């Protein structure tokens, strides 16, 4: 097979959580451009009105929109039932949705902790288990998590987020250990400092913003488009022998 054909996703269906903006929107658009139909979900996604739907349709692919608050366990199971009824085969699962709530650890409330862990860890776990078991039955599938630099580092004033993303890194390995030999590859992408809504507070901080930029060897904040090649790689045949890996896309931050 020609090497570029390994990256084609023609005939595949990809489910992308947190798809309406930032990294999730860029990932959904990239997967569509590579040939996949997209099932999109976010808290308030409506059919026919989102920019990500326009992106997917412009790429010549189908888009199915679902609204779900992934921080609610019952809502997650209801969403899974709806997807399974309408889309018997989900070839690619991209666990991208996540939230970050900032408060120093000594004042970090239970409500923040619970909301972040439910959205960033518990929901991706349930989605991976439920869609993953169907992938195992077919003997093929790709699961891609959005990890973080805080999968490796502790961060400041985001203990719940750091805990959730550290756990995501271990979950990727745990699932990969069980499923790689059964045709399902589980991996993650760890974005560096990307210019999205989640990093607005950091970019606006007069002390931390310049300090972060000064440490990035690429000398710029990343853009959501910087993650597009990575997600297509991990969703495609090109990564069939890649399992349990966390692909860091950070402009060189972790190497410094």
XYZ file of C-alpha atoms in Angstrom:
256
model
C 0.000 0.000 0.000
C 1.345 3.490 -0.820
C 2.385 5.126 2.418
C 0.010 8.080 2.118
C -2.915 5.671 1.770
C -2.198 4.450 5.288
C -3.514 7.769 6.590
C -6.830 7.620 4.715
C -9.998 7.171 6.780
C -12.463 6.554 3.955
C -15.504 4.621 5.147
C -14.704 5.151 8.830
C -16.851 6.791 11.493
C -15.195 8.830 14.228
C -16.809 9.997 17.453
C -15.209 13.194 18.760
C -16.138 14.596 22.164
C -15.750 18.288 22.922
C -15.820 19.010 19.198
C -17.296 22.491 18.934
C -14.187 24.620 19.411
C -10.446 24.634 19.849
C -8.610 21.332 19.701
C -11.763 19.235 19.317
C -13.008 21.207 16.338
C -9.593 20.986 14.670
C -9.451 17.234 15.271
C -12.933 16.654 13.880
C -12.127 18.697 10.783
C -8.885 16.795 10.212
C -10.539 13.394 10.531
C -13.226 14.483 8.078
C -10.633 15.714 5.602
C -8.972 12.294 5.877
C -12.284 10.667 4.928
C -14.194 9.899 8.134
C -17.793 10.712 8.928
C -18.047 12.493 12.277
C -20.248 11.977 15.296
C -19.817 15.132 17.355
C -20.793 15.705 20.968
C -20.553 18.625 23.340
C -22.637 20.055 26.135
C -24.788 22.299 23.947
C -24.229 21.092 20.386
C -27.223 21.528 18.088
C -27.669 20.115 14.582
C -27.167 22.446 11.656
C -25.718 25.477 13.429
C -22.166 24.699 14.535
C -18.931 25.710 12.865
C -17.585 22.182 13.230
C -20.548 20.785 11.299
C -19.811 23.247 8.514
C -16.165 22.125 8.544
C -17.134 18.474 8.192
C -19.707 19.066 5.462
C -17.219 21.217 3.548
C -14.884 18.212 3.588
C -17.624 16.139 1.961
C -18.416 14.015 5.011
C -21.496 13.435 7.172
C -21.891 15.022 10.607
C -24.181 13.831 13.399
C -24.643 16.194 16.346
C -25.368 15.212 19.938
C -25.690 17.324 23.071
C -24.486 15.726 26.303
C -23.084 16.955 29.599
C -20.285 14.436 29.966
C -19.859 15.328 33.635
C -23.135 13.506 34.346
C -22.931 9.703 34.453
C -26.584 9.106 33.548
C -26.294 11.501 30.617
C -23.234 9.624 29.340
C -25.059 6.287 29.322
C -28.078 7.844 27.603
C -25.775 9.313 24.960
C -24.107 5.933 24.367
C -27.491 4.292 23.836
C -28.483 6.931 21.284
C -25.233 6.575 19.371
C -25.370 2.781 19.319
C -28.923 2.896 17.983
C -28.075 5.308 15.176
C -24.486 4.277 14.431
C -23.872 0.546 14.861
C -20.163 0.955 14.078
C -17.874 3.549 15.654
C -14.396 2.919 14.271
C -12.593 5.762 16.034
C -13.228 7.288 19.460
C -11.543 10.580 20.290
C -11.889 11.377 23.996
C -11.136 15.068 23.753
C -13.715 16.800 25.960
C -12.376 18.216 29.187
C -12.648 21.084 31.617
C -10.226 22.936 33.868
C -11.190 24.771 37.069
C -8.562 26.888 38.784
C -8.246 27.375 42.529
C -5.244 26.907 44.854
C -5.145 23.436 46.362
C -5.873 24.572 49.920
C -9.079 26.249 48.714
C -9.959 23.835 45.916
C -13.586 22.811 46.626
C -15.037 19.322 46.351
C -17.377 20.581 43.640
C -14.455 21.569 41.415
C -12.687 18.270 42.012
C -15.769 16.173 41.277
C -16.785 18.076 38.152
C -13.301 17.913 36.641
C -12.776 14.217 37.422
C -16.212 13.309 36.083
C -15.668 15.121 32.784
C -11.968 14.415 32.241
C -11.620 10.864 33.538
C -14.879 9.108 34.373
C -16.670 9.933 31.114
C -13.740 8.930 28.881
C -13.431 5.689 30.841
C -17.093 4.798 30.343
C -17.033 5.788 26.663
C -13.864 3.779 26.048
C -15.226 0.711 27.795
C -18.597 0.779 26.049
C -17.428 1.612 22.529
C -14.228 -0.363 23.054
C -16.070 -3.619 23.718
C -17.735 -3.311 20.322
C -14.378 -2.628 18.697
C -13.050 -5.785 20.361
C -15.933 -7.796 18.927
C -14.981 -6.553 15.438
C -11.265 -6.958 16.074
C -10.482 -3.393 15.031
C -10.669 0.121 16.421
C -8.802 3.248 17.439
C -9.171 5.164 20.687
C -7.370 8.472 21.109
C -7.374 10.439 24.360
C -6.434 14.076 24.767
C -3.904 14.045 27.581
C -1.866 17.093 28.674
C 1.534 18.308 29.749
C 0.004 17.815 33.200
C -0.051 14.109 32.477
C 3.652 14.478 33.313
C 3.810 17.654 35.416
C 1.804 18.958 38.370
C 0.777 22.416 37.274
C -0.285 25.260 39.562
C -3.769 25.840 41.049
C -5.293 22.960 39.009
C -5.014 19.880 41.258
C -8.151 18.226 39.875
C -7.083 18.762 36.285
C -3.570 17.466 36.950
C -4.942 14.404 38.737
C -7.374 13.678 35.916
C -4.795 14.004 33.159
C -2.227 11.958 35.055
C -4.854 9.238 35.385
C -5.670 9.475 31.674
C -2.053 8.593 30.902
C -2.269 5.471 33.041
C -5.685 4.523 31.646
C -4.273 4.654 28.123
C -1.576 2.182 29.110
C -3.976 -0.081 30.994
C -6.382 -0.335 28.066
C -3.556 -0.733 25.562
C -2.089 -3.635 27.544
C -5.372 -5.536 27.301
C -6.539 -4.541 23.834
C -3.492 -4.155 21.567
C -3.387 -7.876 20.845
C -7.061 -7.829 19.893
C -6.834 -5.207 17.148
C -7.693 -2.080 19.124
C -5.018 0.576 19.510
C -5.330 2.994 22.441
C -3.088 6.068 22.541
C -3.121 9.705 23.584
C -2.009 13.105 22.399
C -0.552 15.466 24.988
C -0.903 19.022 23.693
C 1.488 21.657 24.926
C 0.391 25.208 25.580
C -2.255 25.736 22.901
C -4.139 28.988 22.316
C -7.668 27.912 23.300
C -10.358 29.036 25.727
C -8.843 26.785 28.406
C -5.576 28.734 28.340
C -6.973 32.261 28.157
C -6.235 32.885 31.843
C -2.609 31.820 31.387
C -2.067 33.862 28.233
C -3.547 36.914 29.943
C -1.449 36.485 33.096
C 1.255 39.199 32.969
C 3.749 36.970 34.788
C 3.024 33.388 33.758
C 2.140 34.136 30.125
C 5.562 35.511 29.159
C 7.325 32.908 31.329
C 5.594 30.057 29.520
C 6.342 31.509 26.099
C 10.001 31.997 26.999
C 10.365 28.283 27.788
C 8.814 26.964 24.551
C 11.656 26.216 22.094
C 9.328 26.798 19.144
C 8.921 30.364 20.477
C 5.142 30.434 20.101
C 1.973 29.100 21.652
C 0.521 26.204 19.724
C -2.609 26.388 17.603
C -5.377 23.754 17.474
C -4.304 22.945 13.894
C -0.976 21.717 15.278
C -2.826 18.651 16.615
C -4.431 17.660 13.313
C -1.626 15.536 11.918
C -1.231 13.683 15.200
C -4.891 12.717 15.478
C -5.089 11.496 11.874
C -1.963 9.396 12.445
C -3.317 7.776 15.617
C -6.745 7.200 14.033
C -5.396 5.558 10.885
C -3.677 2.387 9.720
C -0.400 4.263 9.874
C -0.392 3.702 13.649
C -1.400 0.035 13.720
C 1.777 -0.897 15.640
C 1.510 2.062 18.037
C -0.187 1.250 21.331
C -0.098 2.716 24.823
C 1.809 5.788 23.639
C 1.386 9.429 24.596
C 2.363 11.600 21.653
C 3.529 14.973 22.927
C 2.816 17.933 20.634
C 4.287 20.824 22.587
C 6.745 22.874 20.527
C 9.599 21.246 22.453
C 8.441 22.121 26.002
C 9.036 18.678 27.517
C 12.503 18.422 25.970
C 13.754 21.587 27.620
